[in-house]
PDB file of C-alpha atoms and ligand atoms in Angstrom:
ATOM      1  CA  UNK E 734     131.945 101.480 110.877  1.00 97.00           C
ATOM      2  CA  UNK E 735     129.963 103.659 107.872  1.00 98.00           C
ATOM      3  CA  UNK E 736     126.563 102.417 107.603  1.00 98.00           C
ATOM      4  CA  UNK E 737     125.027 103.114 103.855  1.00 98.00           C
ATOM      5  CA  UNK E 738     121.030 103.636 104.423  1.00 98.00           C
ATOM      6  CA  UNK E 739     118.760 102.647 101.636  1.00 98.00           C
ATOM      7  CA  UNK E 740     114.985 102.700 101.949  1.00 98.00           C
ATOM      8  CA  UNK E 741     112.113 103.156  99.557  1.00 98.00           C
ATOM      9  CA  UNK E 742     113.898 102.409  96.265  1.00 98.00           C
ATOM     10  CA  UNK E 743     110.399 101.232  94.005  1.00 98.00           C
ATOM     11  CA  UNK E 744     111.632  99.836  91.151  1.00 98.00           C
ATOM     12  CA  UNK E 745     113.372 103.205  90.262  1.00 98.00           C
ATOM     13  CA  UNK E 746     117.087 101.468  89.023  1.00 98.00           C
ATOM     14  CA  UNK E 747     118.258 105.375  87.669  1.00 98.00           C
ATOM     15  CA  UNK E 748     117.982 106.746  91.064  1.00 98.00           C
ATOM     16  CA  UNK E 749     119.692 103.470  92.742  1.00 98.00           C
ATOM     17  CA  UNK E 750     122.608 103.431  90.533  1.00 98.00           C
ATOM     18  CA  UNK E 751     123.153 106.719  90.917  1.00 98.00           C
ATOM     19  CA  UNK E 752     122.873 106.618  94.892  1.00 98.00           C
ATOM     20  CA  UNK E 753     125.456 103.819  94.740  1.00 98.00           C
ATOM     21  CA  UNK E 754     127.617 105.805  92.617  1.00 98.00           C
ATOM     22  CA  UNK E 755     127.568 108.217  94.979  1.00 98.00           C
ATOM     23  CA  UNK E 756     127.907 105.855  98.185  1.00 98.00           C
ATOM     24  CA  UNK E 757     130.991 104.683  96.368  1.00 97.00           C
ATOM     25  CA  UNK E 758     132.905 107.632  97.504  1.00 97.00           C
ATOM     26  CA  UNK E 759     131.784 107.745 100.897  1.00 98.00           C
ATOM     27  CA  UNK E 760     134.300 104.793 102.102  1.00 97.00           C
ATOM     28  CA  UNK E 761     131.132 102.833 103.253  1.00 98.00           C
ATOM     29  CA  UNK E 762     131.869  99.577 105.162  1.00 98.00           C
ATOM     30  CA  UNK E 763     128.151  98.378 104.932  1.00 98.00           C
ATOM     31  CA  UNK E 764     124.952  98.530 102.928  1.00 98.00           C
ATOM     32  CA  UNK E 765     121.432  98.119 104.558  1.00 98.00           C
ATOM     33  CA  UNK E 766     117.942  98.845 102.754  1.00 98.00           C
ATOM     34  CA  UNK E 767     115.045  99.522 104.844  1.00 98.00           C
ATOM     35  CA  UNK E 768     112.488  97.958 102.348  1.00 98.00           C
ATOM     36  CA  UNK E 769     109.742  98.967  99.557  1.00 98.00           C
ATOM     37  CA  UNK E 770     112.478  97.783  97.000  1.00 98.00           C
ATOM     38  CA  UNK E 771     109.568  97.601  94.128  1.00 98.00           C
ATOM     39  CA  UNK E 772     106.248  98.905  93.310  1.00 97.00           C
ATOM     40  CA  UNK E 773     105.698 102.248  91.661  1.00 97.00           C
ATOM     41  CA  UNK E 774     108.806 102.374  89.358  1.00 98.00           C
ATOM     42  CA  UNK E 775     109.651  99.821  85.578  1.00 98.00           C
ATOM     43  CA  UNK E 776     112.564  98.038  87.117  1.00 98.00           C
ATOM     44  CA  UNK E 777     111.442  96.204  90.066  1.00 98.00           C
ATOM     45  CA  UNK E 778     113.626  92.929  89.257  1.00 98.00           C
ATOM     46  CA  UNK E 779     116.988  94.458  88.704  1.00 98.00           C
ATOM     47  CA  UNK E 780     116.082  96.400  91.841  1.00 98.00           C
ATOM     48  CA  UNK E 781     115.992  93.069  93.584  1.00 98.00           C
ATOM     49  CA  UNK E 782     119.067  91.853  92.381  1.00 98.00           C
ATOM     50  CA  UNK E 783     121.172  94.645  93.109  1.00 98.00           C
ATOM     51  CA  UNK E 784     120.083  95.238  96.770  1.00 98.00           C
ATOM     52  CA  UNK E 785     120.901  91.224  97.043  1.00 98.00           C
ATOM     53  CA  UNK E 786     124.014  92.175  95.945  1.00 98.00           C
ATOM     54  CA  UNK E 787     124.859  95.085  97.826  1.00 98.00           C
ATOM     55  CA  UNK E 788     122.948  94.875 100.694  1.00 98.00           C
ATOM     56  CA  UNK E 789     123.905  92.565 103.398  1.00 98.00           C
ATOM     57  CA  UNK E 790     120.552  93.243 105.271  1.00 98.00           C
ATOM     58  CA  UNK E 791     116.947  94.470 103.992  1.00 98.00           C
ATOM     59  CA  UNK E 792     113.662  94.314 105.673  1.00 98.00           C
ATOM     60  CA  UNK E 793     110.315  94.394 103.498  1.00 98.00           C
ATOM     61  CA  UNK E 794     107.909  97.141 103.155  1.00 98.00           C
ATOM     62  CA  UNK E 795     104.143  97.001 102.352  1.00 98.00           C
ATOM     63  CA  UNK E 796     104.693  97.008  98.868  1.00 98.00           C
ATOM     64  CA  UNK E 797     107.547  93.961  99.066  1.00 98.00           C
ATOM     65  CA  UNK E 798     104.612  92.055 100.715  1.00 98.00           C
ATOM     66  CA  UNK E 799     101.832  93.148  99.075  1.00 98.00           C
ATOM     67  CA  UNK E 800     103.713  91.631  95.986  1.00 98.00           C
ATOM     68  CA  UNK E 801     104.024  88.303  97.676  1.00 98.00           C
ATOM     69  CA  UNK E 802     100.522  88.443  98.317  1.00 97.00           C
ATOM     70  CA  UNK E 803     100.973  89.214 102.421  1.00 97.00           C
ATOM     71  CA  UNK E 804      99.583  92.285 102.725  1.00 95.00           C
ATOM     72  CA  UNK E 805      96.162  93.147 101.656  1.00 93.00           C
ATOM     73  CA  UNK E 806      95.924  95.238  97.925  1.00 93.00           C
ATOM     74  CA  UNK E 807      92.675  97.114  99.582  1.00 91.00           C
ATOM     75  CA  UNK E 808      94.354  99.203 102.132  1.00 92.00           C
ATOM     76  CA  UNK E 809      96.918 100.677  98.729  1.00 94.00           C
ATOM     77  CA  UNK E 810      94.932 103.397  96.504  1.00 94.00           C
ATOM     78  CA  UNK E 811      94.557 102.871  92.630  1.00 94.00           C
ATOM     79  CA  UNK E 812      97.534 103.614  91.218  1.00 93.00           C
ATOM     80  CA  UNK E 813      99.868 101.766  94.175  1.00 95.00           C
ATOM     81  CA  UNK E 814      97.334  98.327  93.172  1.00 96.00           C
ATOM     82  CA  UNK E 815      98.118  98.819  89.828  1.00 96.00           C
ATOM     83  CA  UNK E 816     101.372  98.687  90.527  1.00 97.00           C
ATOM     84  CA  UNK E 817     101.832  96.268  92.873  1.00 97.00           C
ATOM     85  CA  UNK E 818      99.605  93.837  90.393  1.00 97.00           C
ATOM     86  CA  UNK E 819     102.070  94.757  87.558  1.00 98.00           C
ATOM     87  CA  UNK E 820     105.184  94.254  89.516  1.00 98.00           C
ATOM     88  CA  UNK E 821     104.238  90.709  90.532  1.00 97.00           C
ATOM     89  CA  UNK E 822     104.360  90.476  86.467  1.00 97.00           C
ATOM     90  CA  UNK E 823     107.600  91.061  86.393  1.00 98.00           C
ATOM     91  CA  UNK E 824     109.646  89.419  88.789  1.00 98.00           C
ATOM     92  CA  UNK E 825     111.762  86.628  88.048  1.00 98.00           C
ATOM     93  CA  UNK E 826     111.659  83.632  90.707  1.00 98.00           C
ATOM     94  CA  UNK E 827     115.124  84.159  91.814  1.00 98.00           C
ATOM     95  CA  UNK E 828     113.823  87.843  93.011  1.00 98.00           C
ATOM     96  CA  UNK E 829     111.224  86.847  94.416  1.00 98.00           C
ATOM     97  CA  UNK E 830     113.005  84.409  96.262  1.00 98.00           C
ATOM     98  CA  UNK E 831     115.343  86.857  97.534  1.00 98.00           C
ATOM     99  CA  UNK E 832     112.373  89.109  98.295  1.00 98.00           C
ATOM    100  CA  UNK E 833     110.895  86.374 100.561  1.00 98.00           C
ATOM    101  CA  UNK E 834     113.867  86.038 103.038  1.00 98.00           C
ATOM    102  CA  UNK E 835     113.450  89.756 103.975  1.00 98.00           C
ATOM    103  CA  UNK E 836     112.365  89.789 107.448  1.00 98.00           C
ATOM    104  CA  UNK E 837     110.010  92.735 108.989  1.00 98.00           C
ATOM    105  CA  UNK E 838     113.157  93.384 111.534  1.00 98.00           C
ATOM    106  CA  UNK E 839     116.333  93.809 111.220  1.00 98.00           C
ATOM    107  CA  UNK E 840     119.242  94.218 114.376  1.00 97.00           C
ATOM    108  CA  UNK E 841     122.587  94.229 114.190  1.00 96.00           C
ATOM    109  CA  UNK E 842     125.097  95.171 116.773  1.00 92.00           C
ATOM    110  CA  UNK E 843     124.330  99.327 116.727  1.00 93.00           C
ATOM    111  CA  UNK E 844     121.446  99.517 115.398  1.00 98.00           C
ATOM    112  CA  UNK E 845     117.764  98.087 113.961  1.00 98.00           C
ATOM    113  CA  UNK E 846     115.389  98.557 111.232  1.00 98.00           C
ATOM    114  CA  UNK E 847     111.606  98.311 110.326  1.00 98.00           C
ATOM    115  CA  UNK E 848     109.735  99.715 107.684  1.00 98.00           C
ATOM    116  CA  UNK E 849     106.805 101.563 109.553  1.00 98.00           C
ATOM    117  CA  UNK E 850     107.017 101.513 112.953  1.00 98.00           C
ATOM    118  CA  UNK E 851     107.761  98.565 115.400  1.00 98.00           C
ATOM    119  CA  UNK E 852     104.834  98.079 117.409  1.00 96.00           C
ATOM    120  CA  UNK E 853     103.000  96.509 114.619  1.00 97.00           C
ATOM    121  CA  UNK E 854     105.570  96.099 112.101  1.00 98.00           C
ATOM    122  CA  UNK E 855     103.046  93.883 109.844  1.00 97.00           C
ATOM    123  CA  UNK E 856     100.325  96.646 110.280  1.00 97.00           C
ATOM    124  CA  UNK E 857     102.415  99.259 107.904  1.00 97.00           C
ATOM    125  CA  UNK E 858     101.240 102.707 109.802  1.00 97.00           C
ATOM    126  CA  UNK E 859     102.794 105.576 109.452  1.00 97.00           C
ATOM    127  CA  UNK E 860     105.163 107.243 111.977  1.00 97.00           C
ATOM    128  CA  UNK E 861     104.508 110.876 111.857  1.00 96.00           C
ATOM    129  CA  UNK E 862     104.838 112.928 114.924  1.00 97.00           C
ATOM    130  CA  UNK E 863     106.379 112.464 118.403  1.00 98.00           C
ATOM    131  CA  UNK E 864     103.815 110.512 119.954  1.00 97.00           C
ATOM    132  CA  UNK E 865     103.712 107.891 116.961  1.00 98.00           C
ATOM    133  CA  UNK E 866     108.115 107.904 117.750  1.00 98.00           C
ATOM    134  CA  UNK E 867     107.265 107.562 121.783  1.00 97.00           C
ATOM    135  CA  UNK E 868     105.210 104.216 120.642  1.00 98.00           C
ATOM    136  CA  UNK E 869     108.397 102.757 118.737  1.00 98.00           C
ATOM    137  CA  UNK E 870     111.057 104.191 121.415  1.00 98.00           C
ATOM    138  CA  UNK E 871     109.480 102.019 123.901  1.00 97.00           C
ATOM    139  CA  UNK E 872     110.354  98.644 121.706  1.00 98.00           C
ATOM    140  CA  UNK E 873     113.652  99.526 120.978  1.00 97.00           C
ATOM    141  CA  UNK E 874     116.368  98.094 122.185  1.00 96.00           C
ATOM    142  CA  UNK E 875     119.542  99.279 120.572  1.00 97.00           C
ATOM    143  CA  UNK E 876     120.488 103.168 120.099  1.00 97.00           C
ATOM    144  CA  UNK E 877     119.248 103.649 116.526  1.00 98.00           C
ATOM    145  CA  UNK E 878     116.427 102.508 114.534  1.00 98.00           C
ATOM    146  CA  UNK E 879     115.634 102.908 111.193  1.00 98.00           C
ATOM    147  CA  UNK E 880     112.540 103.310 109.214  1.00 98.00           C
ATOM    148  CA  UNK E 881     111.314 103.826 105.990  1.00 98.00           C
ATOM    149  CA  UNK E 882     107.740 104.201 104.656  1.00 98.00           C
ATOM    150  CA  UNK E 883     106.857 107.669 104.485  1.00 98.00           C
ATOM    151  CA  UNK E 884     109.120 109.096 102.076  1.00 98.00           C
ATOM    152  CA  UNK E 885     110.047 111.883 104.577  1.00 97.00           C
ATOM    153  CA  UNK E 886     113.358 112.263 105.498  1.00 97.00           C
ATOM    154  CA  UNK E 887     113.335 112.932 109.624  1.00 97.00           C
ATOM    155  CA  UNK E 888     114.500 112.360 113.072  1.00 98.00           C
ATOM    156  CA  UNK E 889     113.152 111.882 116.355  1.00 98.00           C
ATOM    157  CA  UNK E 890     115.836 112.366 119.165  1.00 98.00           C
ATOM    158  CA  UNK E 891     115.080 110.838 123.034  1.00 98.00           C
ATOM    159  CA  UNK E 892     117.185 112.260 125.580  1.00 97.00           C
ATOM    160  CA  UNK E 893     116.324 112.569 129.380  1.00 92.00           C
ATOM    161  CA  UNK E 894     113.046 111.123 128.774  1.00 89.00           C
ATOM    162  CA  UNK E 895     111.907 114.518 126.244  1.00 97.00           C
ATOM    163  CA  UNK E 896     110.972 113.517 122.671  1.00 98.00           C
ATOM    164  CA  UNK E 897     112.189 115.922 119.527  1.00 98.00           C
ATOM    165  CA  UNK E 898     111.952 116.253 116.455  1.00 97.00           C
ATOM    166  CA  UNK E 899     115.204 117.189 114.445  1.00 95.00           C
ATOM    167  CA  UNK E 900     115.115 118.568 110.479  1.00 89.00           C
ATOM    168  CA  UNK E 901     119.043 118.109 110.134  1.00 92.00           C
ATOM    169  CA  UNK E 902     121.143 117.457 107.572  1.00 95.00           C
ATOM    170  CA  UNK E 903     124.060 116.605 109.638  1.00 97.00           C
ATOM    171  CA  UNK E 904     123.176 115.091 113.632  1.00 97.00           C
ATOM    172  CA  UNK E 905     126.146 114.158 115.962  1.00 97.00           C
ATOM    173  CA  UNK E 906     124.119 111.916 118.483  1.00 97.00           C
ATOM    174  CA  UNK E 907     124.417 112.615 122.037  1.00 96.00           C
ATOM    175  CA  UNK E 908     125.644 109.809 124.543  1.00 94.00           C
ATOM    176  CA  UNK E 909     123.083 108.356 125.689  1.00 95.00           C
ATOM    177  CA  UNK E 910     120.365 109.386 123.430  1.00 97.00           C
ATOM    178  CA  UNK E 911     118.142 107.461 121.213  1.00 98.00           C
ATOM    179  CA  UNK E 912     117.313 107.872 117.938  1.00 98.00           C
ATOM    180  CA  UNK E 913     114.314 106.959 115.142  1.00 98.00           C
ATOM    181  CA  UNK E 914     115.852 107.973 111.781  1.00 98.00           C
ATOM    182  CA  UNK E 915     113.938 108.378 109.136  1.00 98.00           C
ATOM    183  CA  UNK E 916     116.123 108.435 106.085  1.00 98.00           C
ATOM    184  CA  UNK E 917     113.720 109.375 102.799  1.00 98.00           C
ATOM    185  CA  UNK E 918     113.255 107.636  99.601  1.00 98.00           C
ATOM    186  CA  UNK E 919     115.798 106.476  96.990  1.00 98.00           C
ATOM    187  CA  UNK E 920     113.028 106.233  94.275  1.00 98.00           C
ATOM    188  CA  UNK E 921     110.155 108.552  95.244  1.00 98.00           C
ATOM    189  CA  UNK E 922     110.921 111.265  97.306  1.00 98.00           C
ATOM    190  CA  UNK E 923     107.901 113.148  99.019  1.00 97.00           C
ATOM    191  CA  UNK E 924     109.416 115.965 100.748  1.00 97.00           C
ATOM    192  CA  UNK E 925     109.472 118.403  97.913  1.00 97.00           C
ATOM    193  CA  UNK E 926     112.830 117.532  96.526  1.00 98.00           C
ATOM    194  CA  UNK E 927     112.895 115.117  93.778  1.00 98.00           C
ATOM    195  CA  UNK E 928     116.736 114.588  94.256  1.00 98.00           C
ATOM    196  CA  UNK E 929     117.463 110.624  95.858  1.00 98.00           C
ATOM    197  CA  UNK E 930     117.593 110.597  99.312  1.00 98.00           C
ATOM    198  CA  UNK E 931     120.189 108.225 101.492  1.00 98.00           C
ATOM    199  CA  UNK E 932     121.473 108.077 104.865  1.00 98.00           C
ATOM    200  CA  UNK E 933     124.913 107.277 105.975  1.00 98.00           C
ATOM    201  CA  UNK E 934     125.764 106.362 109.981  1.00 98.00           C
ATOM    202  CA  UNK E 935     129.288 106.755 111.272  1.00 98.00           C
ATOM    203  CA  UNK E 936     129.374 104.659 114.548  1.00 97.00           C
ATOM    204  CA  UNK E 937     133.005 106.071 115.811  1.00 97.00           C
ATOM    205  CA  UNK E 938     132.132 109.765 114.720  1.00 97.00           C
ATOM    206  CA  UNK E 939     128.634 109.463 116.105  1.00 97.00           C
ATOM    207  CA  UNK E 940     126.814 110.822 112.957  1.00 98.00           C
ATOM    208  CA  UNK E 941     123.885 110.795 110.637  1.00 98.00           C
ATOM    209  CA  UNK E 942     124.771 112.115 107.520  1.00 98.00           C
ATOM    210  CA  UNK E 943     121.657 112.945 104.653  1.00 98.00           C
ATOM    211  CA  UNK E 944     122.627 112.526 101.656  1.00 98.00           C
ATOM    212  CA  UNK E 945     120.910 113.655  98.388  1.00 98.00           C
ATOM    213  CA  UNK E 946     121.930 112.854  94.566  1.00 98.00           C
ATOM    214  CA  UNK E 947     120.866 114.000  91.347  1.00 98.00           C
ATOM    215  CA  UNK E 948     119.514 111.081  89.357  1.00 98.00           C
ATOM    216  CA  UNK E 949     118.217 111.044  85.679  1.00 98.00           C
ATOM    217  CA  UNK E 950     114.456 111.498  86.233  1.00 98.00           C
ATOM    218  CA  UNK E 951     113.636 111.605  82.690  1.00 98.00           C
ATOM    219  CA  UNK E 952     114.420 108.036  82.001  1.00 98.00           C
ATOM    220  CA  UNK E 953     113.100 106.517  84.831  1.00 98.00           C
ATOM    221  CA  UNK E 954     110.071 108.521  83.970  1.00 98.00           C
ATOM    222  CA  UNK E 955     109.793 107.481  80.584  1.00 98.00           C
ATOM    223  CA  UNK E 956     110.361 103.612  81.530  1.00 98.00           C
ATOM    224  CA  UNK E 957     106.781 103.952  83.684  1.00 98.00           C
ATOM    225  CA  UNK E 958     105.418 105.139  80.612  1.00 98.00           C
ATOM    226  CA  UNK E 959     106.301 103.376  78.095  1.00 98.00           C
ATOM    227  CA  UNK E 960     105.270 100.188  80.807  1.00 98.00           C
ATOM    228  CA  UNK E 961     102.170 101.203  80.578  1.00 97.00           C
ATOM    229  CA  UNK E 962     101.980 101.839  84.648  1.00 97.00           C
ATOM    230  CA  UNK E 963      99.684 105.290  85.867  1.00 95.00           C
ATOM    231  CA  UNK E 964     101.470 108.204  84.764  1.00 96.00           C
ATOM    232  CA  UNK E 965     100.892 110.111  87.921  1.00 96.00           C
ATOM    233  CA  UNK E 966     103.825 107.878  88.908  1.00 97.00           C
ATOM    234  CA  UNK E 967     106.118 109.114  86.527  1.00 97.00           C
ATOM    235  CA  UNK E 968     105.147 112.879  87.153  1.00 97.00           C
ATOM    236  CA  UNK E 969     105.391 113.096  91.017  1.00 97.00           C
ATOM    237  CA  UNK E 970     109.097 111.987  90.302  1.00 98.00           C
ATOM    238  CA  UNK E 971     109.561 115.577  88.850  1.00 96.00           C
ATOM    239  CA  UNK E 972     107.682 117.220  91.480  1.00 95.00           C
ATOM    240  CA  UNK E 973     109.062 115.075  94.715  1.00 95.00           C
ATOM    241  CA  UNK E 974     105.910 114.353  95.879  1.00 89.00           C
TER     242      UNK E 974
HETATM  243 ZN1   ZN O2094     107.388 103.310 100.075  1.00 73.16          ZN
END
């Protein structure tokens, strides 16, 4: 089976489309989005309906909930609660529908997802170094999990009882390892490359794949302008930060 990884998408429909594009070639059996389909970027609705479409799993981030009013707007800075307040302004019902049938956890046969981390999946904190990845390798209980939430493409490998951290592009998992994959933004990368980031996960070839895709930045840009949304979220799309 090819897994297709999606996470932190916000809204940004020019750098989904493209990443599908791109999946397209990639002979992907399945799509999966690991949440934070909306805040930050113009297009939040037809972000909706096209992960509903392509996606036969998604789990929510802060940002889905924070929309749906379950997750408090004083823990987000400024610009994020300007955001979130103008997404919930444009969403049709049927999205936000979809939006509230996305659970905090997601397992399938191989593999689960969560947003942040999965010892307090409702508490959105960040998962940052090994100790934060010991915390989450204790709940899991298939081989892989993936997360979301920081923006930061990265892996944490447990083998023999050690702990690493991996910056691969390309990771053939051992047998018997675990593995906390972290696989970037779509919308609003923060690792200093503004290109969209996506994961793909070959269960008979035992890989993770990162993938990353050109996308027209410019538009998407000038859509969070012209919405009238802060502009420092239109120019950290240029920078990748
Ligand atoms: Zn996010």
């Amino acid at each position: 089976m090819r897994f297709c990884i999606l996470s932190d998408i916000h809204g940004n429909l020019e750098a989904l489309r493209t990443t599908l594009e791109d999946a397209r070639k990639e002979n992907i059996d399945e799509y999966l989005c690991v949440g934070d389909v909306v805040g930050y970027g113009a297009d939040p609705d037809e972000c909706v309906k096209l992960v509903a479409q392509v996606c036969s799993g998604c789990v929510a981030g802060n940002h889905d909930w924070a929309v749906l009013g379950k997750f408090d707007l004083h823990r987000f800075n400024p610009f994020a609660r300007d955001s979130v307040l103008w997404t919930r302004e444009h969403l049709s019902a049927q999205s936000r529908t979809v939006m509230e049938g996305w659970p905090l956890l997601y397992r399938n046969d191989p593999l689960m997802m969560v947003h942040s981390d999965l010892q307090a999946p409702e508490e959105f904190g960040y998962l940052l170094d090994v100790g934060d990845a010991e915390l989450t390798f204790g709940w899991m209980d298939r081989p892989v999990c993936f997360i979301g939430h920081t923006h930061v493409p990265m892996i944490f490998e447990e083998a023999k009882q050690e702990i690493v951290r991996l910056d691969e592009e390309h990771l053939d998992m051992q047998p018997g390892a675990r593995y906390i994959i972290n696989v970037g933004s779509v919308g609003q990368p923060r690792d200093g490359d503004s290109r969209a980031a996506y994961v793909i996960l070959d269960t008979d070839a035992g890989t993770i794949h990162f993938k990353r895709v050109e996308y027209d930045i410019p538009t998407a840009q000038e859509k969070i302008i012209r919405a009238g949304l802060p502009s420092i979220l239109a120019d950290r799309l240029s920078a990748g930060y």
